[in-house]
């Protein structure tokens, strides 16, 4: 890991912030974390984006990294940040730390380099042999994840999709790839996570090469 503008995808957001802090020399950090009243991470909303914009225009004689941390960034907040990320004020740089790449707008990803951390660990924690999927494994996996949150489900979709593509065991046409992003959108409008996971895995099973 290096201290530079970018997007960091990780399940260990606090540990990642500590690692960045250890790399600091003369730079300043301005940290904006979206948390509820109990200190639990929540979605990054437009008010957090407004705070980031306000702090970005405070003059600084040294490089100031504005670090935005949230499990998910709302679409409105991302759109509000676009111009700032494209043309940051003097001596300002931005680092976004979040849990799911697929929840970020393409326009956001095009403005900052994306680094995915803990890839091997995340695949190990998935607990599903995607390359050798069958109905029994689909049932077992969905039963195990009946109570996951929408944010956690997004991460699972991203991991399953990535492993399916890497395995070369599936006929992934344009419609199937579109389904991956459509399922993320379905979560955003409140679709049950169990339904979303079942839809993804059964579609993959139907696309498995014989």
XYZ file of C-alpha atoms in Angstrom:
210
model
C 0.000 0.000 0.000
C 1.166 3.527 -0.740
C -0.023 6.947 0.369
C -1.602 8.368 -2.774
C -4.949 9.530 -4.122
C -7.231 6.626 -4.919
C -10.032 4.273 -3.975
C -9.262 1.404 -1.598
C -11.638 -1.573 -1.483
C -11.327 -3.509 1.760
C -13.370 -5.194 4.474
C -10.926 -3.874 7.067
C -11.527 -0.144 6.800
C -10.189 0.910 10.215
C -7.041 -1.200 9.824
C -6.485 0.314 6.380
C -6.701 3.804 7.833
C -4.101 2.849 10.463
C -1.815 1.531 7.709
C -2.137 4.797 5.793
C -1.405 6.774 8.942
C 1.811 4.804 9.383
C 2.915 5.960 5.914
C 2.403 9.630 6.702
C 5.429 11.944 6.856
C 4.593 15.676 6.566
C 1.097 15.272 5.113
C -2.077 16.228 6.954
C -5.108 13.946 7.188
C -8.730 15.092 7.259
C -10.897 12.050 8.010
C -14.623 11.918 7.351
C -16.289 8.696 8.517
C -20.018 8.097 8.142
C -21.202 6.683 11.473
C -24.458 6.528 13.404
C -24.942 7.724 16.993
C -23.430 4.488 18.298
C -20.282 4.801 16.189
C -21.350 2.084 13.737
C -20.403 2.616 10.084
C -23.272 3.653 7.828
C -23.854 4.847 4.273
C -22.014 7.970 3.119
C -24.733 10.535 2.424
C -24.968 13.947 0.781
C -24.318 15.747 4.083
C -20.981 13.922 4.345
C -20.157 14.965 0.784
C -20.983 18.578 1.680
C -18.637 18.351 4.669
C -15.872 17.001 2.415
C -16.384 19.832 -0.079
C -16.286 22.467 2.665
C -13.084 21.071 4.170
C -11.452 20.744 0.752
C -11.582 24.521 0.282
C -9.834 25.305 3.553
C -6.387 26.622 2.582
C -3.393 24.423 3.399
C 0.352 24.976 3.013
C 1.093 21.231 2.984
C -0.563 18.345 1.197
C -3.789 17.400 2.948
C -5.334 13.976 2.286
C -9.108 14.066 2.713
C -10.011 10.466 3.560
C -13.647 9.437 3.133
C -14.609 6.177 4.860
C -17.906 4.298 4.542
C -19.138 0.779 3.730
C -21.151 2.321 0.891
C -21.438 5.722 -0.798
C -24.926 6.837 -1.886
C -25.311 7.689 -5.556
C -26.259 11.297 -4.739
C -23.161 11.769 -2.575
C -20.944 10.326 -5.317
C -22.387 12.701 -7.894
C -21.838 15.600 -5.501
C -18.148 14.650 -5.174
C -17.432 14.237 -8.892
C -16.196 17.729 -9.719
C -14.122 17.915 -6.540
C -12.377 14.619 -7.327
C -11.734 15.704 -10.900
C -10.342 19.126 -9.955
C -9.192 19.084 -6.316
C -8.125 22.407 -4.768
C -4.435 23.182 -4.275
C -2.655 20.842 -1.814
C -5.654 18.539 -1.546
C -5.846 14.836 -2.414
C -8.602 12.296 -1.870
C -8.689 8.704 -0.654
C -11.964 6.771 -0.544
C -12.059 3.658 1.644
C -15.080 1.425 1.100
C -16.147 -2.218 0.992
C -17.492 -2.792 -2.509
C -16.177 -1.654 -5.866
C -19.448 -2.510 -7.613
C -21.334 0.007 -5.462
C -19.245 2.869 -6.897
C -20.322 4.776 -10.000
C -18.198 4.289 -13.107
C -17.630 8.059 -13.168
C -16.103 7.908 -9.679
C -13.897 4.939 -10.574
C -12.670 6.747 -13.695
C -11.349 9.651 -11.618
C -9.235 7.731 -9.112
C -7.143 4.541 -9.294
C -8.778 1.574 -7.556
C -6.881 -0.794 -5.256
C -8.530 -3.978 -3.946
C -7.000 -5.235 -0.694
C -7.238 -8.610 1.021
C -8.292 -10.359 -2.189
C -7.009 -13.776 -1.171
C -8.499 -13.493 2.294
C -11.892 -12.411 0.948
C -12.028 -15.347 -1.462
C -11.156 -17.732 1.342
C -13.856 -16.238 3.575
C -16.485 -16.580 0.836
C -16.835 -20.272 1.664
C -18.179 -21.266 -1.758
C -16.501 -23.302 -4.484
C -17.769 -21.162 -7.356
C -15.910 -23.128 -10.031
C -17.722 -26.336 -9.047
C -21.165 -24.979 -8.269
C -24.176 -27.309 -7.915
C -27.695 -27.084 -6.477
C -26.670 -28.459 -3.101
C -23.921 -25.842 -2.722
C -26.316 -23.070 -3.798
C -28.854 -24.143 -1.165
C -26.227 -24.484 1.574
C -24.689 -21.089 0.790
C -27.977 -19.173 0.661
C -29.162 -20.790 3.910
C -25.910 -19.731 5.564
C -26.405 -16.122 4.419
C -30.102 -15.545 5.125
C -29.370 -12.664 7.515
C -26.678 -10.722 5.650
C -27.148 -6.983 5.194
C -27.469 -5.324 1.795
C -23.890 -4.029 2.103
C -22.565 -7.516 2.904
C -24.612 -8.968 0.046
C -23.024 -6.518 -2.391
C -19.604 -7.790 -1.358
C -20.736 -11.408 -1.853
C -22.070 -10.616 -5.340
C -18.786 -8.961 -6.270
C -16.713 -11.896 -4.979
C -18.904 -14.561 -6.609
C -18.945 -12.705 -9.932
C -15.167 -12.254 -9.892
C -14.529 -15.923 -9.088
C -16.977 -17.031 -11.786
C -15.143 -14.935 -14.393
C -11.727 -16.147 -13.244
C -12.770 -19.804 -13.255
C -13.572 -19.938 -16.983
C -16.279 -22.493 -16.151
C -19.248 -20.339 -17.208
C -20.660 -18.942 -20.444
C -20.832 -15.339 -19.301
C -22.577 -13.443 -22.080
C -23.457 -9.743 -22.000
C -26.855 -10.423 -20.414
C -25.325 -12.389 -17.548
C -22.732 -9.701 -16.868
C -25.498 -7.088 -16.848
C -27.349 -9.191 -14.291
C -24.477 -8.721 -11.840
C -24.941 -4.934 -11.838
C -28.746 -5.207 -11.935
C -28.678 -7.267 -8.743
C -26.680 -4.532 -7.014
C -29.382 -2.058 -8.048
C -32.048 -4.467 -6.778
C -30.438 -4.353 -3.340
C -30.566 -0.541 -3.440
C -34.359 -0.632 -3.789
C -34.825 -3.136 -0.979
C -34.919 -6.549 -2.661
C -34.365 -9.365 -0.115
C -30.736 -10.460 0.041
C -31.685 -14.159 -0.066
C -33.644 -13.606 -3.299
C -30.719 -11.706 -4.835
C -28.172 -14.412 -3.929
C -30.453 -17.177 -5.194
C -30.999 -15.345 -8.482
C -27.261 -14.876 -8.996
C -26.242 -18.440 -8.156
C -29.041 -20.134 -10.107
C -28.250 -17.987 -13.151
C -24.598 -18.993 -12.897
C -25.588 -22.628 -12.571
C -27.663 -22.359 -15.748
C -24.641 -20.829 -17.531
C -22.174 -23.486 -16.423
C -20.245 -25.072 -19.266
C -21.130 -28.722 -19.817
